[in-house]
CSV table of C-alpha atoms and ligand atoms in Angstrom, one decimal:
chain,number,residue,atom,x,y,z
R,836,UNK,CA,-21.6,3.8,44.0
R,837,UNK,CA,-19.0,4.8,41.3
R,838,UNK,CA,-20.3,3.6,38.0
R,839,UNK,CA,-17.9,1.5,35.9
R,840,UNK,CA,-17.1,2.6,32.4
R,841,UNK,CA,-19.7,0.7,29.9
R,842,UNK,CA,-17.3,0.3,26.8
R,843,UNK,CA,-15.0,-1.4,30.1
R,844,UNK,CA,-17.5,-3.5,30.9
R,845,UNK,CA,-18.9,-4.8,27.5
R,846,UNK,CA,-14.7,-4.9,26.2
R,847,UNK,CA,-15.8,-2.4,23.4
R,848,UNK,CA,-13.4,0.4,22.2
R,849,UNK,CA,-14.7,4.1,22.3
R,850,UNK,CA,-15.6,4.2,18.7
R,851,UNK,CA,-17.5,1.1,19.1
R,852,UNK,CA,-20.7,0.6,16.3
R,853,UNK,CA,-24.3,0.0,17.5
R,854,UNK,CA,-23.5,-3.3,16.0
R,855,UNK,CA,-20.3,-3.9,17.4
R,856,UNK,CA,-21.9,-3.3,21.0
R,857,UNK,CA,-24.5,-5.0,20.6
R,858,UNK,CA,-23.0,-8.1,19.9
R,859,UNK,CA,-20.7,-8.1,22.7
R,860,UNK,CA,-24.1,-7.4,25.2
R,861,UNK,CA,-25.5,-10.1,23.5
R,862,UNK,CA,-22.4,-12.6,23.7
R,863,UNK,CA,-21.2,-11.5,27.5
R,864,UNK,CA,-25.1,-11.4,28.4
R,865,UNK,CA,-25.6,-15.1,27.1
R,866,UNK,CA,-22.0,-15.9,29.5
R,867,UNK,CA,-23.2,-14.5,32.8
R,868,UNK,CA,-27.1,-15.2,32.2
R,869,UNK,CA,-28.0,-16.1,36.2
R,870,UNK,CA,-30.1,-19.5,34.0
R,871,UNK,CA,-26.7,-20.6,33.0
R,872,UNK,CA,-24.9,-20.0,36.3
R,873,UNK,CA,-27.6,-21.1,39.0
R,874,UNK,CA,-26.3,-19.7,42.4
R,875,UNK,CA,-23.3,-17.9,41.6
R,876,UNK,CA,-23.7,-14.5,43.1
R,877,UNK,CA,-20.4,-13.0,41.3
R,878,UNK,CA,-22.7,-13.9,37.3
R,879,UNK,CA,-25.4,-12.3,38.8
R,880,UNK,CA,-23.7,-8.9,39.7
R,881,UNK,CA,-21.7,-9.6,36.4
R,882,UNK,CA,-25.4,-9.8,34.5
R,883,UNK,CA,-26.5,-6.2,36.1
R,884,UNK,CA,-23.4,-4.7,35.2
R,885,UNK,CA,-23.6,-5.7,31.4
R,886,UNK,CA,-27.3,-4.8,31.3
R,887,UNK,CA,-27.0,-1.4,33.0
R,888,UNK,CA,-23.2,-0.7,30.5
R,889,UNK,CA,-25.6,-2.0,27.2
R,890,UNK,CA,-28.5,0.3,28.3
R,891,UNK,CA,-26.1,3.4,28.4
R,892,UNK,CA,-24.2,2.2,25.2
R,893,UNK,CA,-27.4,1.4,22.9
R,894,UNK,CA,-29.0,4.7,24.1
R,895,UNK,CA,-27.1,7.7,21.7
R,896,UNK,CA,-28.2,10.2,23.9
R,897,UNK,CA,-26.8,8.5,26.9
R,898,UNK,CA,-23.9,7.0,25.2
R,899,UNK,CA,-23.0,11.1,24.1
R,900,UNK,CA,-23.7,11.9,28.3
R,901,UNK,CA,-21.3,9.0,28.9
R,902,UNK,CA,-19.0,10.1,26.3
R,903,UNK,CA,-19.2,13.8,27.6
R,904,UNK,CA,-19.0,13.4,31.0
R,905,UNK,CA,-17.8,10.1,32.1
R,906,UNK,CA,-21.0,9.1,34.0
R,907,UNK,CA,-24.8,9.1,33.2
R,908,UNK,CA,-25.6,9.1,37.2
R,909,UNK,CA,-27.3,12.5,37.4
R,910,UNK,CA,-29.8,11.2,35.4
R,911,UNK,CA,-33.1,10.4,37.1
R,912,UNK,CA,-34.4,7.2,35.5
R,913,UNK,CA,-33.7,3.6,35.6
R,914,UNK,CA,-30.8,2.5,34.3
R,915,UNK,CA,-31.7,-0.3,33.0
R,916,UNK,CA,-34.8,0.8,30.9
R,917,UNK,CA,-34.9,4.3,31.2
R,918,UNK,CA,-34.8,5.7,27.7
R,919,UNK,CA,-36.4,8.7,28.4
R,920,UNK,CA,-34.6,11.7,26.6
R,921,UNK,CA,-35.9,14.3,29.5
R,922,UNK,CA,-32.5,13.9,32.3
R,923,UNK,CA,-30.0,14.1,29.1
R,924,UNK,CA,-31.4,17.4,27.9
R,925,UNK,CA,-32.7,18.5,31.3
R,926,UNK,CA,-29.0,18.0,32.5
R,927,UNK,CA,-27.7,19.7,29.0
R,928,UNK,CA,-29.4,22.7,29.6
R,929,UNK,CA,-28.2,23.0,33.6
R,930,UNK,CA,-24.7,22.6,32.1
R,931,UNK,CA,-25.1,24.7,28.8
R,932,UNK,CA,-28.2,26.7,29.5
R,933,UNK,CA,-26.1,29.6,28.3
R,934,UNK,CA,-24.9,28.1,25.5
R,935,UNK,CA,-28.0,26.4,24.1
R,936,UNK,CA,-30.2,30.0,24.8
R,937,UNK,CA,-27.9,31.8,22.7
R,938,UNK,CA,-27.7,29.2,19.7
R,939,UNK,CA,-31.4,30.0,20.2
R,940,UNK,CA,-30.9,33.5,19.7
R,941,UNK,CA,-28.5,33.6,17.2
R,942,UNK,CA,-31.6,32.0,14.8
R,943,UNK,CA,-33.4,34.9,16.1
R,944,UNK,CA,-32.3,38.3,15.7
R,945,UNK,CA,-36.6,39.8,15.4
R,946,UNK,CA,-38.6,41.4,17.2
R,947,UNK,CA,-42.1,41.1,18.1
R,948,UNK,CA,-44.3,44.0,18.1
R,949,UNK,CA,-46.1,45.3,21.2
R,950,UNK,CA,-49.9,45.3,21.3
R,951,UNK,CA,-52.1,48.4,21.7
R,952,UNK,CA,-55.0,49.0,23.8
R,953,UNK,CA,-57.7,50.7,23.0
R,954,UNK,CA,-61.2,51.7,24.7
R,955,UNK,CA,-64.1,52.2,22.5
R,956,UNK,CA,-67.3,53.5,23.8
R,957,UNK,CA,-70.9,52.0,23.1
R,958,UNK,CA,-74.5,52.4,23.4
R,959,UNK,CA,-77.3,49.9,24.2
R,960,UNK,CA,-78.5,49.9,20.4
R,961,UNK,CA,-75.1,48.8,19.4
R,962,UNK,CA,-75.1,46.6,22.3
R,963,UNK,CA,-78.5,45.1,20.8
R,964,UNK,CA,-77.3,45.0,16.6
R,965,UNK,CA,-73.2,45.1,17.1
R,966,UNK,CA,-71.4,47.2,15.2
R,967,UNK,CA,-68.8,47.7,12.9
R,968,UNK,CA,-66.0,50.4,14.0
R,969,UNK,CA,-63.5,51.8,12.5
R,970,UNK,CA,-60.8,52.7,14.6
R,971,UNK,CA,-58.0,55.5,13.8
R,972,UNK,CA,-55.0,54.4,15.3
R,973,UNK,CA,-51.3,55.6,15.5
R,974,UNK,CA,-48.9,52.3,15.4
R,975,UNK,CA,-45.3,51.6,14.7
R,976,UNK,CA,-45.8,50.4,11.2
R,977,UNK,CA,-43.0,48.5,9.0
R,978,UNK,CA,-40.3,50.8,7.6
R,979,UNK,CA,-40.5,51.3,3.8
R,980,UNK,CA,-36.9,52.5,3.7
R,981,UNK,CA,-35.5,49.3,5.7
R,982,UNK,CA,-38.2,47.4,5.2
R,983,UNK,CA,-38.5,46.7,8.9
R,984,UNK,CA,-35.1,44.9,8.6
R,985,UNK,CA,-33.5,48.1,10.9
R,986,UNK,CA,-30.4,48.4,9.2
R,987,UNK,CA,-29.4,51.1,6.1
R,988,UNK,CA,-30.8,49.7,3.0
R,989,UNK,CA,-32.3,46.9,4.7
R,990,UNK,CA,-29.4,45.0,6.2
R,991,UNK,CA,-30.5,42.4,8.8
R,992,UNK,CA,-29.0,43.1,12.3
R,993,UNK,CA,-26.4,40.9,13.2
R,994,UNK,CA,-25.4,38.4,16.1
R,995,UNK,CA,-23.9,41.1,18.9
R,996,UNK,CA,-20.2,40.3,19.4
R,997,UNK,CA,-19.6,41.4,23.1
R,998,UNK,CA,-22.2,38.3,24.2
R,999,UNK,CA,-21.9,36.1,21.1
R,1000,UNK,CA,-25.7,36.9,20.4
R,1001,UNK,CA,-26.9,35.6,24.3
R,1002,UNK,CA,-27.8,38.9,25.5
R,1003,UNK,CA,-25.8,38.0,28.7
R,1004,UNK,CA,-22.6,38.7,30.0
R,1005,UNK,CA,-20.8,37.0,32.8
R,1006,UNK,CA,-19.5,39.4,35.9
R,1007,UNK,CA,-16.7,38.1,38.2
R,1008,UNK,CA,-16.8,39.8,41.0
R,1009,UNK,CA,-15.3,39.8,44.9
R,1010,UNK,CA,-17.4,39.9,47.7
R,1011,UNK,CA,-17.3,39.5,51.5
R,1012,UNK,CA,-17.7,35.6,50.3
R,1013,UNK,CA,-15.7,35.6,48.4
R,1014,UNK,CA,-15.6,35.6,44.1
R,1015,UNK,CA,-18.6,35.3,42.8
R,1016,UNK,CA,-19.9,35.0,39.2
R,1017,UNK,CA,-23.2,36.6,37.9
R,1018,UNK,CA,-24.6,37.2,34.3
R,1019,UNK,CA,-26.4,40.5,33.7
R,1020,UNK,CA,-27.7,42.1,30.7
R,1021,UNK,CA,-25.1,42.4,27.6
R,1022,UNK,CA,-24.4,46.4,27.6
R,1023,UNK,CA,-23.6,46.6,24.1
R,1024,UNK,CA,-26.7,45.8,23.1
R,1025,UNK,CA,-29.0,45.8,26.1
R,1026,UNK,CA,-29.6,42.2,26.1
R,1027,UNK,CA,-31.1,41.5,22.7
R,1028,UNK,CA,-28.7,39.7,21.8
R,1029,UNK,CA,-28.5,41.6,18.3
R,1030,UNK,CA,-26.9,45.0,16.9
R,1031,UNK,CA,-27.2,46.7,14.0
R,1032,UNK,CA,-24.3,48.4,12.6
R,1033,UNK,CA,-25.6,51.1,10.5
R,1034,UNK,CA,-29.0,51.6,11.6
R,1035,UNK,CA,-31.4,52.9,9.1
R,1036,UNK,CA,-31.7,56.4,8.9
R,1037,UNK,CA,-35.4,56.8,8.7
R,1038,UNK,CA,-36.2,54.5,11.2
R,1039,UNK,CA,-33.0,54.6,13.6
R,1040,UNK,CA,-32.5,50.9,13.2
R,1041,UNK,CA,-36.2,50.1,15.3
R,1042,UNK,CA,-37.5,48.9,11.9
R,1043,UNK,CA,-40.7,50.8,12.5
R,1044,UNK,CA,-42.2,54.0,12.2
R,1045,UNK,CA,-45.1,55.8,13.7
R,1046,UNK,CA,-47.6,55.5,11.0
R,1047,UNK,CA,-51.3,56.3,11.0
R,1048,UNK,CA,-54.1,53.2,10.6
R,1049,UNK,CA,-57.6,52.8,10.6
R,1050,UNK,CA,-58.4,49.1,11.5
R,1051,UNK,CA,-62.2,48.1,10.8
R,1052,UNK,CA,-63.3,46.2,14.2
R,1053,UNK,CA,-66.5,44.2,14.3
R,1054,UNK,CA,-68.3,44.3,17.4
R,1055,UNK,CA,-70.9,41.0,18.1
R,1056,UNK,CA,-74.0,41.8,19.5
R,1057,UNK,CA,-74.5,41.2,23.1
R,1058,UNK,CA,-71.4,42.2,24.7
R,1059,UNK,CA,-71.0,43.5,28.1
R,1060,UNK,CA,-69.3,46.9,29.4
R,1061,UNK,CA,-65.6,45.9,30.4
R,1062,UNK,CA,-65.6,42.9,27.4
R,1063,UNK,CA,-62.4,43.4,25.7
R,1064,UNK,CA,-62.1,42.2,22.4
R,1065,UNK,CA,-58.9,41.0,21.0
R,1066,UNK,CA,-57.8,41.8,17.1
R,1067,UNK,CA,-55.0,39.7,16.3
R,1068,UNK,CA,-52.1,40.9,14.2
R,1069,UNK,CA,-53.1,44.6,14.5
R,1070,UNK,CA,-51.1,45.6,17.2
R,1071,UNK,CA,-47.3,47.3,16.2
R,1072,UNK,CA,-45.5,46.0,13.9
R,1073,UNK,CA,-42.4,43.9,15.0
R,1074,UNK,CA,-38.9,44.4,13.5
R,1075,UNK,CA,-36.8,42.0,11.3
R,1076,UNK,CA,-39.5,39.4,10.6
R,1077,UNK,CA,-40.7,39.8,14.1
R,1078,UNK,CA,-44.5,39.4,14.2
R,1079,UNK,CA,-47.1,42.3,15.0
R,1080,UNK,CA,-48.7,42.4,18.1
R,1081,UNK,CA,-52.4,42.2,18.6
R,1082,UNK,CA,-54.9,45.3,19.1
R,1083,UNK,CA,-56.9,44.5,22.0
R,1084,UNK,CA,-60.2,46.6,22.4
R,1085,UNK,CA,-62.0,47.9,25.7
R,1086,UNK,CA,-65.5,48.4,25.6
R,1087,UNK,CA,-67.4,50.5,27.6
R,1088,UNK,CA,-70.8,50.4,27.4
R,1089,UNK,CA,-72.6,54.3,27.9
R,1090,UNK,CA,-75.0,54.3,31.0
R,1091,UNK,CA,-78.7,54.6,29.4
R,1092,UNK,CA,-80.8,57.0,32.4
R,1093,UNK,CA,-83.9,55.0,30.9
R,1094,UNK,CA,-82.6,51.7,31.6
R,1095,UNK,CA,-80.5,49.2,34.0
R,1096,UNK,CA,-78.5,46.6,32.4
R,1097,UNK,CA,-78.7,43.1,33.9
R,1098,UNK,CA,-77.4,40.4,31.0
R,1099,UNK,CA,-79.8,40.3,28.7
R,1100,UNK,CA,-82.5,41.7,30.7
R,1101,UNK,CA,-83.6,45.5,30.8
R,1102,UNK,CA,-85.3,47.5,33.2
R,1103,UNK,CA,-86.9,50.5,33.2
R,1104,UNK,CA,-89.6,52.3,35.4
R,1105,UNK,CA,-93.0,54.0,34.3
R,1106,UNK,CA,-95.7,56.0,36.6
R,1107,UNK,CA,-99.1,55.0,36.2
R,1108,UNK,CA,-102.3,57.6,37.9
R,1109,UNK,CA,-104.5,55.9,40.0
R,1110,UNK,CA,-107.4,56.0,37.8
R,1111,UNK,CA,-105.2,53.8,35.3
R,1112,UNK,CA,-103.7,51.5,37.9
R,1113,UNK,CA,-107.2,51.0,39.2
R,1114,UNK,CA,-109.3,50.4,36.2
R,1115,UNK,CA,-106.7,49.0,33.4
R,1116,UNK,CA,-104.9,50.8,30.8
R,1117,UNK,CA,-102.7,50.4,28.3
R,1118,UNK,CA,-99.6,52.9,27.4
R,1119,UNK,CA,-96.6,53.1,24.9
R,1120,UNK,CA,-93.0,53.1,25.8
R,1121,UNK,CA,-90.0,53.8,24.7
R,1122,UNK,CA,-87.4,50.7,24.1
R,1123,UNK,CA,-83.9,50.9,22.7
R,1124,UNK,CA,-84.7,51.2,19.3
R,1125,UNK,CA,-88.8,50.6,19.3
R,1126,UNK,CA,-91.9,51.2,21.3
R,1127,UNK,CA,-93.3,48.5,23.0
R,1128,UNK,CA,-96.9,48.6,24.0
R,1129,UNK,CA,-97.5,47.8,27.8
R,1130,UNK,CA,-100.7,46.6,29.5
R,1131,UNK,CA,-101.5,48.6,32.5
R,1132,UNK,CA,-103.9,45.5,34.3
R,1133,UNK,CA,-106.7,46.5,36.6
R,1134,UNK,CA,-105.7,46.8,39.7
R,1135,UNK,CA,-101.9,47.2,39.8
R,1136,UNK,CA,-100.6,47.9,42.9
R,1137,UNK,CA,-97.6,50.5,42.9
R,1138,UNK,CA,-94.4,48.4,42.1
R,1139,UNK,CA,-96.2,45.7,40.6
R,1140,UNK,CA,-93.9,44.3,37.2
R,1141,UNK,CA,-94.8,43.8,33.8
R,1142,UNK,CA,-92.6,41.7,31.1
R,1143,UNK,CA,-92.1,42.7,27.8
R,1144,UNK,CA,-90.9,39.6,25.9
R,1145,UNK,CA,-87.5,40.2,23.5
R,1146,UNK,CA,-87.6,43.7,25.1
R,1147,UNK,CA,-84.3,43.0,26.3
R,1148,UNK,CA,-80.4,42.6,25.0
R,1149,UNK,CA,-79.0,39.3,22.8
R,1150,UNK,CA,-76.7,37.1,24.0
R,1151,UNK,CA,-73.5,37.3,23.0
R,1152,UNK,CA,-73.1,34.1,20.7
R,1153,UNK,CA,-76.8,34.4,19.2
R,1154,UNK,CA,-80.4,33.4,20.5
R,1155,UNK,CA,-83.5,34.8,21.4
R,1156,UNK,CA,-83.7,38.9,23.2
R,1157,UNK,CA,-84.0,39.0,26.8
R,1158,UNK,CA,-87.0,40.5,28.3
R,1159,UNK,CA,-87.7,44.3,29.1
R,1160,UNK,CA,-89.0,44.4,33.0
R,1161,UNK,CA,-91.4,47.8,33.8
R,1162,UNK,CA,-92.4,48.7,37.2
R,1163,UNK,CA,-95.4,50.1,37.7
R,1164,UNK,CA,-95.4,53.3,40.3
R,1165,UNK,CA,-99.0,54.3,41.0
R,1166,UNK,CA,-98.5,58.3,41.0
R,1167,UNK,CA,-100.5,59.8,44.2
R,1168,UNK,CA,-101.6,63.3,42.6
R,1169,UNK,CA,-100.0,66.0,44.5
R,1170,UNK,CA,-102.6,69.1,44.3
R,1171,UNK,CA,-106.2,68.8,44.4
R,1172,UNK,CA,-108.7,71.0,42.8
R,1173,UNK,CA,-112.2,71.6,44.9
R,1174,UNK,CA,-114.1,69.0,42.1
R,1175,UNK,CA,-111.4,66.6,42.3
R,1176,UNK,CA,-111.6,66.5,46.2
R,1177,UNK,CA,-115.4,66.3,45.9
R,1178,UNK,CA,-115.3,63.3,43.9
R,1179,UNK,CA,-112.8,61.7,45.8
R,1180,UNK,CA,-114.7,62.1,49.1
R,1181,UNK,CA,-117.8,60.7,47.1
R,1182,UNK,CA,-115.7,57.4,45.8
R,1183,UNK,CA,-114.7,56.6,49.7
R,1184,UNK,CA,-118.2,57.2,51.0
R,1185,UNK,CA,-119.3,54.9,48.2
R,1186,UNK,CA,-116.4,52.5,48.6
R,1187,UNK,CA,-117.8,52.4,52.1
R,1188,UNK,CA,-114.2,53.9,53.3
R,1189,UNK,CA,-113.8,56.7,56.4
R,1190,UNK,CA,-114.3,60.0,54.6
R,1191,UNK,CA,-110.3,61.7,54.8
R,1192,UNK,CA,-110.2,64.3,56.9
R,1193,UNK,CA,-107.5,65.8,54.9
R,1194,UNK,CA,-104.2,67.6,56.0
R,1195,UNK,CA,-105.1,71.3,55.2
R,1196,UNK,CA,-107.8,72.2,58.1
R,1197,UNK,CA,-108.3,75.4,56.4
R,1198,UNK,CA,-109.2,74.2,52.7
R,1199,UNK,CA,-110.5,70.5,53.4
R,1200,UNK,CA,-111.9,70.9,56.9
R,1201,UNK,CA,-114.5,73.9,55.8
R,1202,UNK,CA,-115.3,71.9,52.8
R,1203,UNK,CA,-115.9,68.5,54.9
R,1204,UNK,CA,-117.1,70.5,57.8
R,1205,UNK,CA,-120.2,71.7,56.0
R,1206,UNK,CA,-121.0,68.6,54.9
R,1207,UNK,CA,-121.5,66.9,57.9
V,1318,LIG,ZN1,-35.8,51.8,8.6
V,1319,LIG,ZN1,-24.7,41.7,23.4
């Protein structure tokens, strides 16, 4: 359906006011309203076509569409009470993407500075108190000469004439298929958009230069190996105004050979004999940062696991220590002396238990053979 010119249709001339055309909506809708002309097909279609003309004509943004391109059909929405502003500029930027990106850029000849990675190394104890780090770092850092502006004597760069400041340029090129058009990056200057025409001589026109820092990073208690923590603004520096990047840190927490790491829970392993597994005992060990007393009860069996409460690691946002977990191993001794072997044979024969034969016929066999 071709669509009728709305300044036609409402008898308005080009340059018609909001007033002007509203007034004429108003006066033609009152003349074709369907209430005034029951059953007349011809006032009805008449109606629709005022109404659809008024609600391009009152709408500026459809009104400059009409204006522009002598139809409003592409957009998506109702005619009649669309209104949304989303087809005119979706359709703007299909038609002047190129244009409208580099009015864009024009406004911004900066650039933002890249961020830095960083891995930093930890052990439980800072794990359990966090810690504050300082970190050396070497970073692109404003120019003092240019003040990060890149040009000599800090001139700002300026919009690049080959692409007008787009950072693309349009190839025409033959094919097999014939001509085709493609937009690649600007070659003058590499599709920023921007040059500088006399680049500062200390920092080449980048606006930066490699500086050393030392950034103080504060590490919470609680965090995990492979947490990375983000410090914004520390990164490089951009150039021209551009902003810094961020510093993002890495941790790595060191492996502790006394303990495994589950969350907040620790464990570690300790050996009781089998005189202290069997009668009770109690022992100190060591924890990250303190001793901890541990109850050995009578009659542990080898394995068996004891608690110690706030043993552990923090959470990360605050709250109470996680526990420290220690296995008990019941240590078999591994060499016998002749009174040890006696008394052992004398606890199973009171214990009421088969008297061991023992491996070594030649040491235990005599010893138990003479008793028999
Ligand atoms: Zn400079
Ligand atoms: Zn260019």
């Amino acid at each position: 359906m071709a669509q009728r010119d709305p300044y036609e249709v409402l008898g308005v001339p080009k340059d018609a006011s909001a007033d002007e055309i509203k007034s004429a909506y108003r006066r033609l809708a009152r003349k074709f309203h369907p209430d005034v002309n029951p059953g007349d097909h011809n006032a009805e279609e008449k109606f629709k076509e005022i109404g659809s003309a008024y609600s391009i004509l009152s709408n500026p943004e459809k009104r400059a569409q009409f204006d522009r391109f002598g139809t409003t059909e592409d957009m998506p929405q109702d005619p009649f009470f669309g209104g949304g502003a989303g087809g005119f500029s979706d359709l703007f930027e299909m038609f002047f993407g190129g244009a409208a990106g580099s009015g864009r850029r024009q406004q911004r000849m900066d650039r933002n500075g890249d961020d830095i990675e960083v891995q930093l190394e930890l052990t439980l104890k800072d794990v359990l108190n966090g810690v504050h780090q300082e970190i050396n770092l070497e970073r692109m850092s404003e120019c003092d000469s240019c003040s990060g502006k890149g040009g000599e004597g800090g001139a700002p760069p300026t919009a690049c004439s080959t692409c007008r400041g787009s950072g693309m340029v349009s190839q025409v090129r033959d094919t097999l298929i014939g001509r085709m058009q493609t937009s690649a990056p600007c070659p003058t200057c590499r599709g920023v958009g921007w040059t500088i025409a006399n680049p500062c001589k200390v920092c080449g026109g980048q606006g930066v230069t490699p500086q050393s820092a030392r950034v103080m990073v504060t590490i919470p208690a609680g965090v995990e190996n492979g947490n990375t923590l983000q410090v914004p603004g520390q990164g490089h520096d951009g150039m021209a105004g551009g902003s810094p990047g961020n510093l993002f840190v890495h941790l790595r927490v060191k492996p502790d050979k006394r303990f495994q790491r589950d969350g907040q829970t620790l464990y570690t392993k300790i050996e009781a004999t089998f005189a202290q597994a069997a009668m009770g005992h109690s022992t100190e060990i060591e924890g990250i940062e303190e001793n901890h007393e541990v109850s050995i009860p009578a009659g542990t069996q080898p394995g068996t696991r004891v608690a110690v409460r706030n043993g552990g690691l923090p959470p990360l946002h605050g709250g109470r220590r996680g526990d420290l977990i220690v296995q008990i191993d019941v240590r078999v001794p591994t060499k016998l002396s002749d009174v040890q072997m006696k008394l052992l044979q004398e606890f199973a024969e009171v214990s009421g238990e088969d008297i061991p034969k023992g491996a070594n016929k030649g040491l235990l066999g005599g010893l138990f053979g003479k008793k028999k």
